[in-house]
Structures are given as C-alpha cells and as structure tokens.
Amino acid sequence: MMNITAPAMPVTMHTDVLGMIGNTPVVDVSNLSPNPNVRILAKMEMQNPFGSVKDRIAKSMIEAAEADGRLQPGQTIIEPSSGNTGIALAAIAQLRGYPIKIMMPTSVSIERRQMLEIFGAEIILTPGEEGSNGAVSRATALAAEHPEWYFPYQYANDANPRAHFEGTGPEIVRDVPDITHFVAGLGTSGTLMGTGTFLKQYNPNIQVIAVEPPLGERVEGLRNIGEGYIPPVFENWNGYDLLDRKRVVRPRESIEWTRRLVSECGIFAGISAGAALAGAAKVASEIESGTIVFIVCDGGWKYLSTGAYTDDLDVAEANAEKIIYF
C-alpha cells in the first residue's frame, strides 16, 4: 500500500458553483511598476466561476430580489449588458430556473454572445452605434412595458456596490492590509463605490482612483462622468466625495498594458485590466512609495476574435472605438 499524505491546505467543498464567487487571489505585478518603491498588485476577478468581477453583483442582485419578493419563481429577468453582467446573470438564472433576456449592442465580441447562448439567455441586439447607453435606454423602455418582468438595472441597484462593500473590499484588506491606493475602471461604478467605501472606512488615508477615457473620446464600456449618463449608483454612494482623483487612460494605453500583463506577467486579461493597470502605473509614478491594488475585471479569452492581442497596435487602437472591450 502506498503512503499517501493529505495536502497541507484543504480544498474547499462548495454546495454549488455560486460558492466559488469571491475570495479571488491577488498577484504581485510590481515588475511593471515604474517606481521601485511602489508595489502594484492585481486582484484577479477573472477567477470567478463565470469569468468576471460581475459574478459578484449578479449573485447579489438576484439573491436580494429573491429575499424581498421582487423576483418570484419562474419570473422573467431582463437586463442590458455589454457582456459580463449578462453572462453572470444568465448562468445564475439558468441554475435557478428563471428565463432571461439580455439586451446588448451588436458591437460586443462574438465570444460574449456565445457565452450568453450557452447559458440559455435570449439575446436582444441593439444598434452598435448606440453603444452601452443605447442598450440601457432600450431595456429601460421594454421593462416599463412589461412590469411583470424583473429588471435588476445594475446601474441603480444598491446590491451592486453592496456586493463589493461586503466582499471585494474586505478581501483586499485581509490580503493586502498595507494598501495605500485602489484603482478601478468606471463603468456602472459599483466596484469603485462599494470597494472604495469599505476601504475608506478601514483607513481614510487610502486613495480611491477612477480610470476613465479622455473627455469626448469614445472608449466603449469605460465611462467619463464628465459627459453623458451618470449611473445612479455613483451618486447614491457619494461618488464625487469618495473619489480622490481620476486618471485618463487612452485606448492605445489600455491595449499596450494589457499586452504587457500577458508578456511580462503571464496574466491573460481583458482590456479593462490594461486600462486599470495603466492608471495604476500613472499613480505609481506620482507618489514616493505605496501599495496599489487594481482590478483585473475579466480574462482575455472573451476578446480573442477582436485582434486586440495580435493585430498591429494601430489597428487594435482603431478597433477600440467600435468594439466594446469593457
């Protein structure tokens, strides 16, 4: 008989796949820091079971709606999404027996549409030239016509930032107690608002920084709050007071830093991770010392068809104005 020794660290047993959401690892990518006195750490949200940070809010929104009776067995769910929230909602809806309709622009990558189909969602396509905002407005109108459906509306749903206040923030403090700066992209703003609020309560000196595109420059999925639609979540969680600063990141920088994550750290991440990393690098170059945590929102496999990782950089940059990467 062979001598078999049990692993030193036990493997966690979950009752279902939803137990795998959260508790994502942190990876040191300080080799990319422009300042040797500043550590840069990646919070690997791509490790969630359905592939992105949005797994957290999808679970939170559905469970909150079930708890207060807004979502009943067999009720149809409708939500606008550029992909990640829709994928997570569809996966959980399939597990819980809810029909689901996802409204998304034609400008998303084919992989995201395929994932929605795999999880049984009905996809309602909206004009790509209208971008994410167009999908939101059309879904809002359709939901008003069908009050019998449940409309999570991630942009205004308190369960969105609450998921990060109760999960992402505490995990970062647990794993990186010496954090000095937190950097994330500004989309629905839930990640920044929930995580940032928790971090500020832990230590008011922690800086919370949003990454946004230049004013007037289109980077689909990444929001500049200086123009257009401001998510209610941002205002409800006192975003203007919470944010310490914003850093502008252009499409080319996002793609360049995403490629560096792959080539120099072995992290095959989505383009939003490159944007957040570019912002983190800007912050690192401006401070004397510190520890920066940024969010790796999702993995790169959902964007392979776009050529963002393999095309000539000029071509990839041009595509960023018509493909929703975030």
Short mmCIF file of C-alpha atoms in Angstrom, two decimals, residues 16 32 41 45 48 50-51 89 104 144 146 157 161 175 193 206 230 240 249 266 293:
data_model
loop_
_atom_site.label_atom_id
_atom_site.label_comp_id
_atom_site.label_asym_id
_atom_site.label_seq_id
_atom_site.Cartn_x
_atom_site.Cartn_y
_atom_site.Cartn_z
CA ASP A 16 -22.85 24.65 -5.76
CA LEU A 32 5.56 46.53 -14.15
CA LEU A 41 -0.99 44.14 -7.04
CA GLU A 45 -11.56 38.87 -10.55
CA ASN A 48 -14.72 33.99 -10.61
CA PHE A 50 -18.38 32.80 -14.81
CA GLY A 51 -15.25 34.75 -15.66
CA LEU A 89 -26.95 36.75 -14.63
CA MET A 104 -26.70 44.07 -25.82
CA ALA A 144 -41.58 49.59 -18.43
CA HIS A 146 -43.50 44.59 -19.05
CA ASN A 157 -29.25 48.62 -7.96
CA PRO A 161 -21.95 48.26 -4.79
CA ASP A 175 -4.91 40.07 1.83
CA MET A 193 -18.18 52.77 -4.90
CA ILE A 206 -6.39 55.09 1.29
CA ILE A 230 -24.02 59.25 -14.69
CA TYR A 240 -17.91 62.73 -6.08
CA VAL A 249 -6.29 56.34 -19.99
CA GLY A 266 1.61 35.66 -17.80
CA VAL A 293 -4.33 47.31 -5.84
#
